Coordinates of C-alpha atoms in Angstrom, one line a residue:
Chain Z
M180 CA -100.2 47.7 -225.7
A181 CA -103.2 48.7 -223.8
V182 CA -103.2 49.2 -220.1
D183 CA -103.7 46.0 -218.1
L184 CA -103.6 45.1 -214.5
R185 CA -99.9 44.8 -214.6
D186 CA -99.6 48.4 -215.6
D187 CA -100.8 51.8 -214.2
W188 CA -104.5 51.0 -214.3
P189 CA -105.6 53.4 -211.6
A190 CA -104.8 56.4 -213.9
A191 CA -107.0 54.9 -216.5
L192 CA -109.7 54.2 -213.9
I193 CA -109.7 57.7 -212.6
G194 CA -109.7 59.0 -216.2
A195 CA -112.9 57.1 -216.8
G196 CA -114.6 58.8 -213.9
F197 CA -113.7 56.7 -210.8
D198 CA -113.8 58.8 -207.7
P199 CA -111.1 57.7 -205.2
A200 CA -112.8 59.8 -202.5
Q201 CA -115.9 57.6 -202.6
P202 CA -116.3 54.3 -200.7
T203 CA -115.9 51.5 -203.2
A204 CA -116.6 47.8 -203.3
W205 CA -113.7 46.0 -205.0
L206 CA -113.7 42.5 -206.3
A207 CA -110.8 40.2 -207.3
E208 CA -112.5 36.9 -208.2
G209 CA -110.6 34.3 -210.2
L210 CA -107.8 36.7 -210.8
L211 CA -104.8 36.1 -208.5
P212 CA -103.5 32.8 -209.9
Y213 CA -103.0 34.6 -213.3
L214 CA -100.8 37.2 -211.7
P215 CA -97.1 36.7 -210.7
G216 CA -96.6 37.1 -206.9
D217 CA -95.1 40.6 -207.1
A218 CA -97.9 41.8 -209.4
Q219 CA -100.4 40.6 -206.8
D220 CA -98.7 42.7 -204.1
R221 CA -98.6 45.7 -206.5
L222 CA -102.3 45.2 -207.3
F223 CA -103.3 45.3 -203.6
D224 CA -101.0 48.2 -203.0
L225 CA -102.7 50.2 -205.7
V226 CA -106.2 49.2 -204.5
T227 CA -105.3 50.2 -200.9
A228 CA -103.9 53.5 -202.1
H229 CA -107.1 54.4 -203.9
C230 CA -109.5 53.4 -201.1
A231 CA -111.7 55.9 -199.3
A232 CA -113.0 55.3 -195.8
G233 CA -115.9 52.7 -195.9
S234 CA -114.4 50.8 -198.8
Q235 CA -114.5 47.0 -198.9
I236 CA -112.7 44.4 -200.9
A237 CA -113.6 40.8 -201.6
V238 CA -111.0 38.3 -202.9
E239 CA -110.9 34.7 -204.0
A240 CA -107.5 33.7 -202.6
F241 CA -106.0 30.3 -203.7
N242 CA -103.5 28.2 -202.0
L243 CA -101.1 27.7 -204.9
H244 CA -97.9 27.3 -203.0
P245 CA -96.1 24.3 -204.5
S246 CA -96.1 22.6 -201.1
Q247 CA -99.9 22.9 -200.9
Y248 CA -101.1 22.8 -204.5
S249 CA -100.9 19.1 -204.5
A250 CA -100.1 16.9 -207.5
E251 CA -103.6 15.4 -207.2
K252 CA -105.2 18.8 -207.5
R253 CA -103.0 19.7 -210.4
A254 CA -103.6 16.4 -212.1
A255 CA -107.4 16.8 -211.6
R256 CA -107.3 20.2 -213.1
R257 CA -105.2 19.0 -216.0
E258 CA -107.6 16.1 -216.6
R259 CA -110.5 18.5 -216.8
T260 CA -108.9 20.9 -219.2
A261 CA -107.6 18.0 -221.3
Q262 CA -111.2 16.8 -221.7
L263 CA -112.2 20.2 -222.9
R264 CA -109.3 20.3 -225.4
E265 CA -109.6 16.9 -226.7
R266 CA -113.3 16.3 -226.8
L267 CA -114.5 19.8 -227.6
G268 CA -111.4 21.1 -229.4
L269 CA -111.1 24.1 -227.1
D270 CA -107.8 25.9 -226.8
L271 CA -107.6 25.9 -223.0
D272 CA -104.8 24.9 -220.7
V273 CA -105.4 26.7 -217.4
D274 CA -102.4 25.2 -215.7
T275 CA -99.9 26.7 -218.0
L276 CA -101.4 30.1 -217.4
M277 CA -101.1 30.2 -213.6
Y278 CA -98.2 31.5 -211.7
T279 CA -97.5 29.1 -208.9
D280 CA -94.4 30.8 -207.5
D281 CA -93.6 30.1 -203.8
T282 CA -92.9 33.8 -203.2
R283 CA -96.6 34.7 -203.4
T284 CA -97.8 36.6 -200.4
D285 CA -100.8 35.2 -198.5
A286 CA -103.6 37.6 -199.5
A287 CA -105.4 37.5 -196.1
E288 CA -102.1 38.2 -194.3
W289 CA -101.2 41.0 -196.7
L290 CA -104.6 42.7 -196.4
A291 CA -104.6 42.4 -192.6
E292 CA -101.2 44.1 -192.5
H293 CA -102.2 46.9 -194.7
G294 CA -105.2 48.3 -192.9
W295 CA -108.0 45.8 -193.9
R296 CA -110.1 43.9 -191.4
V297 CA -110.1 40.5 -193.0
D298 CA -112.9 38.0 -192.6
G299 CA -113.4 35.0 -194.8
V300 CA -114.6 31.5 -195.3
P301 CA -112.8 28.5 -196.8
S302 CA -114.5 27.6 -200.1
A303 CA -114.9 24.0 -199.0
E304 CA -116.9 25.2 -195.9
E305 CA -119.1 27.5 -198.0
M306 CA -119.8 24.7 -200.4
T307 CA -120.9 22.5 -197.6
R308 CA -123.0 25.3 -196.1
L309 CA -124.9 25.8 -199.4
G310 CA -125.5 22.1 -199.9
R311 CA -122.9 21.6 -202.6
P312 CA -120.1 19.8 -200.8
A313 CA -117.1 18.5 -202.6
T314 CA -117.7 14.9 -203.5
E315 CA -116.1 12.7 -200.8
D316 CA -113.7 10.7 -203.0
L317 CA -112.8 13.9 -204.9
V318 CA -112.0 16.1 -201.9
E319 CA -108.3 15.9 -202.5
E320 CA -108.9 17.3 -206.0
A321 CA -111.2 20.1 -205.0
M322 CA -110.0 23.7 -205.2
D323 CA -108.2 24.9 -202.1
S324 CA -109.2 28.5 -201.8
V325 CA -110.7 31.1 -199.4
F326 CA -113.3 33.7 -200.0
L327 CA -112.1 36.8 -198.3
H328 CA -114.3 39.8 -197.4
A329 CA -112.5 42.8 -195.9
P330 CA -113.7 46.3 -195.0
T331 CA -111.0 48.9 -194.6
R332 CA -110.2 49.8 -191.1
R333 CA -110.4 53.5 -192.1
R334 CA -113.1 55.4 -190.3
T335 CA -116.4 55.0 -192.0
A336 CA -118.3 58.0 -193.3
M337 CA -121.6 57.0 -191.8
S338 CA -120.8 57.1 -188.2
T339 CA -118.5 60.0 -187.2
L340 CA -117.2 58.6 -183.9
R341 CA -116.9 55.0 -184.9
T342 CA -114.2 53.1 -186.8
D343 CA -114.4 49.5 -188.1
D344 CA -112.3 48.1 -185.3
D345 CA -112.8 50.6 -182.4
S346 CA -113.0 49.3 -178.9
W347 CA -114.3 50.7 -175.6
D348 CA -114.5 50.3 -171.9
I349 CA -117.4 51.0 -169.7
A350 CA -116.9 54.8 -169.6
T351 CA -116.4 55.5 -173.3
S352 CA -118.2 55.3 -176.6
V353 CA -120.7 52.4 -176.9
G354 CA -119.7 51.3 -173.4
T355 CA -121.4 54.4 -172.0
T356 CA -124.7 53.4 -173.5
A357 CA -124.6 50.2 -171.3
V358 CA -124.3 52.4 -168.2
M359 CA -127.2 54.6 -169.5
V360 CA -129.6 51.6 -169.8
A361 CA -128.4 50.1 -166.5
A362 CA -129.2 53.5 -164.9
A363 CA -132.7 53.4 -166.4
R364 CA -133.2 49.9 -164.9
A365 CA -131.9 51.1 -161.5
A366 CA -134.4 53.9 -161.6
E367 CA -137.3 51.6 -162.6
T368 CA -136.3 49.2 -159.8
A369 CA -136.5 52.1 -157.3
K370 CA -140.1 52.9 -158.3
D371 CA -143.1 52.0 -156.2
E372 CA -144.6 49.6 -158.7
P373 CA -141.7 48.6 -160.9
L374 CA -142.3 46.7 -164.1
I375 CA -139.0 44.8 -163.6
R376 CA -136.5 44.5 -160.7
D377 CA -132.8 44.7 -161.4
P378 CA -131.2 44.8 -158.0
Y379 CA -127.7 44.9 -159.4
A380 CA -128.1 47.8 -161.8
K381 CA -127.4 50.4 -159.1
V382 CA -124.0 49.1 -158.1
L383 CA -123.0 48.7 -161.7
V384 CA -123.9 52.3 -162.4
A385 CA -122.3 53.6 -159.2
G386 CA -119.0 51.9 -160.1
A387 CA -118.8 53.7 -163.5
G388 CA -118.3 57.1 -161.9
S389 CA -120.2 60.2 -163.0
G390 CA -121.5 60.7 -166.5
P391 CA -124.5 61.6 -168.6
W392 CA -126.5 58.7 -167.0
A393 CA -126.9 60.7 -163.8
F394 CA -130.1 62.3 -165.1
M395 CA -131.7 58.9 -166.1
G396 CA -134.8 58.4 -164.0
D397 CA -134.1 61.5 -161.8
E398 CA -137.7 62.3 -160.9
E399 CA -136.7 65.7 -159.5
L400 CA -134.9 66.7 -162.7
V401 CA -137.9 65.5 -164.8
A402 CA -140.2 67.7 -162.6
K403 CA -137.9 70.7 -163.1
V404 CA -137.7 70.1 -166.9
A405 CA -141.4 69.7 -167.0
A406 CA -141.9 73.2 -165.7
V407 CA -139.8 74.6 -168.6
D408 CA -140.6 72.2 -171.4
A409 CA -143.4 69.7 -170.9
E410 CA -142.8 67.8 -174.1
A411 CA -139.1 67.3 -173.3
A412 CA -140.0 66.0 -169.8
A413 CA -142.5 63.6 -171.4
I414 CA -139.7 62.3 -173.6
F415 CA -137.4 61.8 -170.6
Q416 CA -140.1 59.9 -168.9
H417 CA -140.8 57.9 -172.1
M418 CA -137.1 56.9 -172.3
G419 CA -137.3 55.4 -168.8
N420 CA -140.5 53.7 -169.6
Y421 CA -139.2 52.3 -172.8
Q422 CA -136.2 50.7 -171.0
A423 CA -138.5 49.1 -168.4
V424 CA -140.9 47.7 -171.1
R425 CA -138.0 46.5 -173.2
T426 CA -136.4 44.7 -170.2
H427 CA -139.7 43.2 -169.2
F428 CA -140.3 41.9 -172.7
F429 CA -137.0 40.2 -173.1
D430 CA -137.1 38.8 -169.5
E431 CA -140.4 37.1 -170.4
F432 CA -138.8 35.8 -173.6
F433 CA -136.1 34.0 -171.6
I434 CA -138.5 32.7 -169.0
K435 CA -140.7 31.2 -171.8
A436 CA -137.6 29.7 -173.5
A437 CA -136.5 28.1 -170.2
D438 CA -140.1 26.8 -169.7
A439 CA -139.8 25.2 -173.2
G440 CA -136.7 23.4 -172.1
I441 CA -134.0 25.5 -173.6
R442 CA -130.9 25.4 -171.3
Q443 CA -128.4 27.4 -173.4
V444 CA -128.6 31.2 -173.7
V445 CA -126.4 33.7 -175.6
I446 CA -126.7 37.4 -174.8
L447 CA -125.0 39.4 -177.6
A448 CA -123.3 42.6 -176.6
S449 CA -124.5 42.0 -173.1
G450 CA -123.1 45.2 -171.6
L451 CA -124.3 45.5 -168.0
D452 CA -127.2 43.1 -168.5
S453 CA -127.6 41.3 -165.2
R454 CA -129.9 38.5 -166.4
A455 CA -127.3 35.9 -165.8
Y456 CA -127.5 36.9 -162.1
R457 CA -131.1 37.8 -161.6
L458 CA -133.4 35.5 -163.7
P459 CA -134.7 32.2 -162.2
W460 CA -132.8 29.9 -164.5
P461 CA -133.4 26.2 -164.3
T462 CA -130.5 24.2 -162.9
G463 CA -128.0 23.4 -165.6
T464 CA -128.6 26.5 -167.7
S465 CA -125.6 28.0 -169.4
V466 CA -125.6 31.8 -170.1
F467 CA -122.9 33.0 -172.5
E468 CA -122.4 36.7 -172.5
I469 CA -120.5 38.2 -175.5
D470 CA -119.0 41.7 -175.3
Q471 CA -115.9 43.8 -175.3
P472 CA -113.3 42.4 -172.8
K473 CA -113.2 45.5 -170.6
V474 CA -117.0 45.7 -170.4
L475 CA -117.4 42.1 -169.3
E476 CA -114.5 42.4 -166.8
Y477 CA -116.0 45.4 -165.2
K478 CA -119.3 43.6 -164.6
T479 CA -117.7 40.4 -163.4
V480 CA -115.4 42.2 -160.9
T481 CA -118.0 44.7 -159.7
L482 CA -120.6 42.1 -158.9
A483 CA -118.1 39.7 -157.4
E484 CA -117.0 42.5 -155.1
H485 CA -120.6 42.8 -154.0
D486 CA -120.8 39.1 -153.4
V487 CA -123.4 38.6 -156.1
A488 CA -123.3 35.2 -157.7
P489 CA -124.8 34.2 -161.1
S490 CA -128.0 32.3 -161.1
A491 CA -126.8 30.2 -164.0
M492 CA -123.5 28.9 -165.3
R493 CA -122.3 32.2 -166.6
H494 CA -119.6 32.2 -169.4
A495 CA -118.0 35.5 -170.2
V496 CA -116.9 35.5 -173.9
P497 CA -114.7 38.6 -174.4
V498 CA -114.7 39.1 -178.1
D499 CA -115.8 41.8 -180.5
L500 CA -118.9 40.9 -182.4
R501 CA -117.3 42.2 -185.6
Y502 CA -114.6 39.5 -185.4
D503 CA -114.8 35.6 -185.3
W504 CA -117.1 35.4 -182.3
P505 CA -118.6 32.0 -183.2
K506 CA -115.1 30.4 -182.7
A507 CA -114.7 32.2 -179.3
L508 CA -118.2 31.0 -178.3
R509 CA -117.5 27.4 -179.2
E510 CA -114.2 27.5 -177.4
A511 CA -116.1 28.8 -174.3
G512 CA -118.2 25.6 -174.4
F513 CA -121.2 26.5 -176.5
D514 CA -122.9 23.4 -177.8
T515 CA -124.1 23.8 -181.5
T516 CA -126.3 20.7 -181.1
A517 CA -128.4 22.1 -178.2
P518 CA -131.3 24.6 -178.8
T519 CA -130.3 28.1 -177.8
A520 CA -132.1 31.3 -176.8
W521 CA -130.4 34.3 -178.4
L522 CA -130.8 37.9 -177.5
A523 CA -129.8 41.0 -179.5
E524 CA -131.1 43.8 -177.3
G525 CA -129.9 47.4 -177.9
L526 CA -127.3 46.1 -180.3
L527 CA -128.3 46.5 -184.0
M528 CA -128.1 50.3 -184.1
Y529 CA -124.4 50.1 -183.3
L530 CA -123.7 47.8 -186.2
P531 CA -123.4 48.7 -189.9
A532 CA -126.0 47.0 -192.1
D533 CA -123.7 44.4 -193.5
A534 CA -122.4 43.5 -190.1
Q535 CA -126.1 43.0 -189.0
D536 CA -126.6 40.5 -191.9
R537 CA -123.4 38.7 -191.0
L538 CA -124.4 38.5 -187.4
F539 CA -127.7 36.9 -188.2
E540 CA -126.0 34.5 -190.7
R541 CA -123.7 33.3 -188.0
I542 CA -126.4 33.0 -185.4
T543 CA -128.5 30.9 -187.9
E544 CA -125.5 28.7 -188.6
L545 CA -125.0 28.1 -184.8
S546 CA -128.7 27.4 -184.1
A547 CA -130.0 23.9 -183.6
A548 CA -133.7 23.2 -184.4
G549 CA -135.9 24.6 -181.7
S550 CA -133.6 27.6 -181.0
R551 CA -135.2 31.0 -180.4
I552 CA -134.1 34.5 -180.9
A553 CA -135.3 37.9 -179.6
V554 CA -134.2 41.1 -181.3
E555 CA -134.8 44.8 -180.7
T556 CA -134.8 46.4 -184.2
V557 CA -133.7 49.8 -185.2
G558 CA -136.5 52.3 -185.6
A559 CA -136.3 54.3 -188.8
G560 CA -136.7 57.7 -187.3
S561 CA -136.1 60.7 -189.6
E562 CA -132.8 62.5 -189.5
E563 CA -134.6 65.8 -189.1
R564 CA -136.5 64.6 -186.0
R565 CA -133.3 63.3 -184.4
A566 CA -131.5 66.6 -185.0
Q567 CA -134.4 68.5 -183.4
M568 CA -134.3 66.2 -180.3
R569 CA -130.6 66.5 -180.0
E570 CA -130.8 70.3 -180.1
R571 CA -133.5 70.3 -177.5
F572 CA -131.6 67.9 -175.1
E573 CA -128.5 70.0 -175.4
H574 CA -130.5 73.1 -174.5
I575 CA -132.1 71.4 -171.5
A576 CA -128.8 69.8 -170.4
A577 CA -127.1 73.2 -170.4
Q578 CA -130.0 74.7 -168.4
F579 CA -129.9 72.1 -165.7
G580 CA -126.2 71.5 -165.5
V581 CA -126.2 67.9 -166.8
E582 CA -122.6 67.1 -167.6
D583 CA -121.2 65.6 -170.8
T584 CA -124.3 64.7 -172.7
L585 CA -123.6 61.8 -175.0
N586 CA -124.5 62.1 -178.7
L587 CA -125.9 58.7 -179.2
A588 CA -126.6 59.4 -182.8
E589 CA -122.9 59.6 -183.5
L590 CA -122.3 56.1 -182.2
M591 CA -125.1 54.6 -184.3
Y592 CA -124.9 53.5 -187.9
D593 CA -127.9 55.2 -189.6
D594 CA -128.4 53.0 -192.5
P595 CA -131.6 53.3 -194.5
N596 CA -130.9 50.0 -196.4
R597 CA -130.7 47.9 -193.3
A598 CA -132.4 44.5 -193.8
D599 CA -135.8 44.1 -192.1
V600 CA -135.1 41.7 -189.2
A601 CA -138.4 39.8 -189.3
E602 CA -138.2 39.4 -193.1
W603 CA -134.6 38.3 -192.9
L604 CA -135.3 35.7 -190.2
D605 CA -138.4 34.3 -192.0
A606 CA -136.3 33.9 -195.2
H607 CA -133.6 32.0 -193.3
G608 CA -135.3 29.1 -191.6
W609 CA -136.9 31.0 -188.6
A610 CA -140.6 31.7 -188.0
S611 CA -140.9 35.2 -186.5
A612 CA -143.5 37.2 -184.6
S613 CA -143.2 41.0 -184.1
V614 CA -144.5 43.4 -181.5
K615 CA -144.3 47.1 -182.0
S616 CA -142.6 48.6 -179.0
Q617 CA -145.3 51.4 -178.7
D618 CA -148.0 48.7 -178.7
E619 CA -146.2 46.9 -175.9
M620 CA -145.8 50.1 -174.0
R621 CA -149.6 50.8 -174.3
R622 CA -150.3 47.2 -173.2
L623 CA -148.3 47.7 -170.1
D624 CA -149.8 51.1 -169.5
R625 CA -146.4 52.9 -169.9
S626 CA -147.3 55.1 -172.9
V627 CA -146.9 58.7 -172.0
L628 CA -146.2 60.3 -175.4
P629 CA -149.0 62.2 -177.3
Q630 CA -150.6 60.1 -180.0
E631 CA -148.9 61.8 -183.0
Q632 CA -145.4 61.1 -181.5
A633 CA -146.3 57.5 -180.6
A634 CA -147.1 56.9 -184.2
D635 CA -143.6 58.0 -185.3
D636 CA -141.9 55.2 -187.2
G637 CA -138.8 55.9 -185.1
F638 CA -140.0 53.3 -182.6
S639 CA -138.3 49.9 -182.6
T640 CA -140.0 46.6 -182.9
F641 CA -139.4 43.5 -180.7
V642 CA -139.0 40.5 -182.9
T643 CA -138.9 37.0 -181.6
A644 CA -138.4 33.9 -183.8
E645 CA -138.1 30.1 -183.5
M646 CA -135.8 28.0 -185.7
Q647 CA -138.0 25.6 -187.7
Chain A
M1158 CA -99.0 11.6 -210.6
T1159 CA -98.0 14.6 -212.6
D1160 CA -94.5 15.8 -212.5
L1161 CA -94.7 19.6 -211.8
S1162 CA -91.6 20.2 -213.9
E1163 CA -93.4 19.2 -217.1
V1164 CA -95.8 22.1 -216.8
R1165 CA -94.7 24.9 -219.1
L1166 CA -95.4 28.5 -218.2
V1167 CA -96.6 30.1 -221.4
R1168 CA -97.0 33.6 -220.1
T1169 CA -94.7 36.5 -220.8
D1170 CA -94.6 39.9 -219.1
G1171 CA -96.5 41.9 -221.6
D1172 CA -98.8 39.2 -223.1
S1173 CA -102.3 40.1 -224.2
W1174 CA -105.2 37.9 -225.3
D1175 CA -108.5 37.8 -227.2
I1176 CA -111.5 36.0 -225.7
T1177 CA -110.7 32.6 -227.1
E1178 CA -107.0 32.8 -226.2
S1179 CA -104.9 32.2 -223.2
V1180 CA -106.4 33.8 -220.0
G1181 CA -109.3 35.1 -222.1
A1182 CA -110.4 31.5 -222.6
T1183 CA -110.6 30.9 -218.9
A1184 CA -113.3 33.6 -218.8
L1185 CA -115.3 31.5 -221.4
G1186 CA -114.7 28.5 -219.2
V1187 CA -116.2 30.3 -216.2
A1188 CA -119.2 31.6 -218.2
G1189 CA -119.7 28.1 -219.7
R1190 CA -119.9 26.5 -216.2
A1191 CA -122.2 29.3 -215.0
S1192 CA -124.5 28.5 -218.0
R1193 CA -124.6 24.8 -217.1
G1194 CA -125.3 25.8 -213.5
N1195 CA -128.5 27.6 -214.5
A1196 CA -129.9 24.2 -215.6
R1197 CA -130.2 22.9 -212.1
P1198 CA -133.6 23.2 -210.5
D1199 CA -132.0 24.2 -207.3
A1200 CA -129.6 26.7 -208.9
L1201 CA -127.8 28.9 -206.4
I1202 CA -127.6 31.8 -208.8
R1203 CA -129.0 32.6 -212.2
D1204 CA -126.8 34.1 -214.9
D1205 CA -129.0 34.6 -217.9
Y1206 CA -126.2 36.0 -220.0
A1207 CA -123.7 33.2 -219.4
Y1208 CA -124.9 30.9 -222.3
L1209 CA -125.0 33.8 -224.8
L1210 CA -121.5 34.9 -223.8
T1211 CA -120.1 31.4 -224.0
A1212 CA -121.9 30.1 -227.1
S1213 CA -121.1 33.3 -229.1
A1214 CA -117.4 32.2 -229.1
G1215 CA -118.0 29.2 -231.3
P1216 CA -119.8 25.8 -231.6
A1217 CA -117.4 24.0 -229.3
W1218 CA -117.9 26.5 -226.5
A1219 CA -121.7 26.3 -227.1
Q1220 CA -121.5 22.6 -226.5
M1221 CA -119.6 23.1 -223.3
A1222 CA -122.2 25.6 -222.1
S1223 CA -125.2 23.5 -223.2
G1224 CA -127.4 21.7 -220.8
D1225 CA -126.0 18.2 -221.1
D1226 CA -122.7 16.5 -220.4
E1227 CA -123.1 14.3 -223.6
W1228 CA -119.4 14.8 -224.5
L1229 CA -118.4 13.3 -221.1
S1230 CA -121.0 10.5 -221.0
D1231 CA -118.4 7.7 -221.2
D1232 CA -116.2 9.1 -218.4
E1233 CA -117.9 9.1 -215.0
H1234 CA -114.8 10.4 -213.2
A1235 CA -114.4 13.4 -215.5
R1236 CA -118.1 14.1 -215.4
R1237 CA -118.0 14.3 -211.6
L1238 CA -114.9 16.5 -211.6
H1239 CA -116.7 18.9 -214.0
E1240 CA -119.7 18.8 -211.7
M1241 CA -117.6 19.7 -208.7
A1242 CA -116.0 22.5 -210.5
R1243 CA -119.4 23.9 -211.5
N1244 CA -120.5 23.6 -207.9
Y1245 CA -117.4 25.4 -206.7
Q1246 CA -118.1 28.2 -209.2
A1247 CA -121.8 28.5 -208.3
V1248 CA -120.9 28.8 -204.6
R1249 CA -118.2 31.4 -205.4
T1250 CA -120.5 33.5 -207.5
H1251 CA -123.2 33.3 -204.8
Y1252 CA -120.7 34.4 -202.2
F1253 CA -119.5 37.5 -204.1
D1254 CA -123.0 38.4 -205.2
G1255 CA -123.9 38.5 -201.5
Y1256 CA -120.8 40.7 -200.9
F1257 CA -122.0 43.3 -203.5
N1258 CA -125.6 43.2 -202.3
A1259 CA -124.4 43.9 -198.7
A1260 CA -122.0 46.6 -199.9
V1261 CA -124.8 48.5 -201.7
R1262 CA -127.0 48.1 -198.6
A1263 CA -124.2 49.7 -196.6
G1264 CA -124.5 52.7 -199.0
I1265 CA -121.6 52.0 -201.4
R1266 CA -122.4 53.2 -204.9
Q1267 CA -119.1 52.7 -206.6
V1268 CA -117.9 49.2 -207.6
V1269 CA -114.7 48.0 -209.3
I1270 CA -114.4 44.5 -210.7
L1271 CA -110.8 43.7 -211.4
A1272 CA -110.2 41.4 -214.4
A1273 CA -113.9 41.3 -214.9
G1274 CA -113.8 38.8 -217.8
L1275 CA -117.3 37.8 -218.8
D1276 CA -118.7 38.7 -215.3
S1277 CA -122.3 39.8 -215.9
R1278 CA -123.0 41.4 -212.5
A1279 CA -123.3 44.9 -214.0
Y1280 CA -126.3 43.5 -215.9
R1281 CA -127.6 40.9 -213.5
L1282 CA -127.5 42.4 -209.9
D1283 CA -130.1 44.8 -208.6
W1284 CA -127.9 47.9 -208.3
P1285 CA -129.4 51.0 -206.6
A1286 CA -129.9 54.0 -209.0
G1287 CA -126.7 55.9 -209.4
T1288 CA -124.4 53.0 -208.9
A1289 CA -121.3 53.1 -211.1
V1290 CA -119.7 49.7 -212.0
F1291 CA -116.2 49.9 -213.4
E1292 CA -114.9 46.8 -215.1
I1293 CA -111.2 46.4 -215.8
D1294 CA -109.9 43.9 -218.2
Q1295 CA -108.1 43.5 -221.5
P1296 CA -109.7 45.5 -224.3
K1297 CA -110.6 42.5 -226.5
V1298 CA -112.2 40.6 -223.6
L1299 CA -114.4 43.6 -222.6
G1300 CA -115.1 44.4 -226.3
Y1301 CA -116.4 40.8 -226.9
K1302 CA -118.7 41.1 -223.9
T1303 CA -120.0 44.5 -224.8
S1304 CA -120.7 43.8 -228.4
T1305 CA -122.3 40.4 -227.7
L1306 CA -124.6 41.7 -225.0
D1307 CA -125.4 44.9 -227.1
A1308 CA -126.3 42.7 -230.1
H1309 CA -128.8 40.9 -228.0
G1310 CA -130.3 44.0 -226.4
A1311 CA -129.0 43.4 -222.9
V1312 CA -129.1 46.5 -220.7
P1313 CA -126.9 47.1 -217.7
K1314 CA -128.8 47.5 -214.4
A1315 CA -126.2 50.0 -213.0
R1316 CA -126.7 53.6 -214.1
R1317 CA -123.4 53.8 -215.8
V1318 CA -121.2 50.9 -216.7
R1319 CA -117.8 52.1 -217.8
W1320 CA -115.1 50.2 -219.5
P1321 CA -112.1 52.3 -218.6
L1322 CA -109.5 50.2 -220.4
T1323 CA -111.5 49.9 -223.6
C1324 CA -112.4 53.6 -224.1
A1325 CA -109.8 54.1 -226.7
T1326 CA -110.4 50.9 -228.7
T1327 CA -114.2 50.2 -228.6
G1328 CA -115.8 53.6 -228.3
P1329 CA -116.9 56.0 -225.7
P1330 CA -117.7 55.0 -222.1
R1331 CA -121.3 54.1 -221.6

C-alpha cells in the first residue's frame, strides 16, 4: 500500500525534494472531513514539525460535530448526492465517507495552541462578501465551515528583529519609531517658519526618556556633522524636512475630509500622532486611534498629565493591527454606515506584504461610500543604498556620541512583491490620486538633496483615494 | 429528517481508491462543480482544466460537468441546492487562490497541497519562477490527473511540480 496522509508522508515529501528549512505555504482544502479525528491531529502535528519560520497554512475547517452538523444539512447533502447517483449513475456517497466523530479537535483552536496565529472567515460571510450568499430558504442546509489562514508565530526570515506577534511599548522596537517622528515634529514646531505646528510633540518625546531620537532636528549637531560630511548632514536635514512635509500633507487631507462633511476618522497605528488633540475638528467628529495598548496608554496619560484635551471625541482602540481590529473598532463605537477618513502614515513598511493586503481589504469592507483614505507608501530603495546609509550613520553616530542608534531597516519588512497601493485601491472600488513625496517636498520648498538623490526610487508616495 | 444512525461508514483504516471510487470520486465532484462555475459570466475563478479532468472520467461525469442542469430540470429544490454548492466551492477556491497569491508575494516559493485531488493550481496560478508545488494524494488520483493533463498538453506554471507519493508508480518526478 502506497504512502498516504494517514502514514509517514513527510519522509516521502522530503525524499521528493521538499526542504523543511524553507518557508512553505500549506493547504488543507476539502480534506479534514475524510480524516478520522486523531489522524487530523497527527496531520497538523507533522505539518507543524516540518515548518520553517515564515510558513503559513490555510485550512477549510468544517463543523461536523454531531451536535452541529444538523439533520437538515446532512439531509440536503444526501439529497444532492442521491441525485448524482440516481440521475447520472455516479458512484458517489459523500456522507458515508466522512468521519463525523465528536472527538475531533477544533482546527482553529488546535493551530492557535501549537504556534500558529489563526485568522479566518466563516464561509457564509465570505460567500456574502463575494455576492454569492447562501439562498435564504436554504441557509440551514448550507455548509458550516470556516476558511482559516494562519502564519506561524515563528520569527520570519525577512525581518530579523520582528516576529509575527511581537509587541512593544514606546521605548522599544517599532514604538521607538513613533518617538523619532514625534521628535522631528517637535523640531519643526520650534523652527522660525514651521510648516506644521505640533505643540504636544515635545512633551511626548520628553516623557520617553533618552534615546536615538535626541539628534532629530538638533541644528547644532547637523552643523557639526556638516563640517565632517556634507552629504550626511543634508540627509539629516532631509529627514526632518520629510517628516514636516508628510505631516503637512496628511493634516491637509483631514481638513479637506472634514470640509467635505466626514465626521469619522480612523488613524491606523497612530503612535504619538497628536492630530486628535491639535486639528480643528468640527463638533461631533470621532477620531479612532488604533495602536498597541502601551503606546496609546502612554500618549493618553502623558497628555492628560499636561492638561491637554482632545479636540474631537477621541477613542483609543488598543489592538494589534495584525489581529481582529475591525471587531475592536466596531466595539469602540465605529459606525460602518458613516463615511470615514482613514490614515495609514508611517505604517506599511512595518507590515509584511500579505498583512498589507489584508489591512486594505478590511478597510475597504468597513468603508461606506464617500469614505477617504490617505496612505504613505513604502519606497522601493535598493538594499545596497540602505546598507551604505546605515554604515555612514553608524560612523557619524560614533563620532558625535549619539547613543543607541536604531536600525530601522531591521524593523521593516523589505518585500519586493508588495502590492502597489494606488493600483490595489483602484482595483477595489476606490479612486486614487498619488503625489510623489519628493515632488511635494519641492512644492513646499523643502527639498535639500542633490538632484540625483532626489530621483532615487527609495522615496515614498502619498496616495489618497475616495470610495466610489 | 434523516436518522443519523442509518448512515454507514464505509471507510477502513488502510483503504485506497481510484479516481472514480470512494474519496477519489469526491475530487471529481469538486472538479465538476468548478467546471460548471466557469460558465457563469461573473465567474469568481476560472479553472480551465476542470471540465477536462471531470469529463475524462466518463460520460456521466461529463454530463455533471457540462454547462446545463438538464438532468435536474424537473426538481427546482435540487437545482438550487446544487447551485449553492457550486457557489460555496467557487468562494472557497477564490479564498485559497488568494491565500497562495499572497504567500508568494510574501516571498514563499515552496507550496504543499495536502490531498490535492484534481486541484489544478499548479497549472493555473501565476507562480513566480522557481516555485516548487508539492501535491500529496493517492497514487491513482494523481496518476489520473497527470496523464489526463499530459495527454492534452497542459503545462504546469510552477517550475517543478512534484508528485512525491506517485514517484514509484507513475514515473519520475517532473
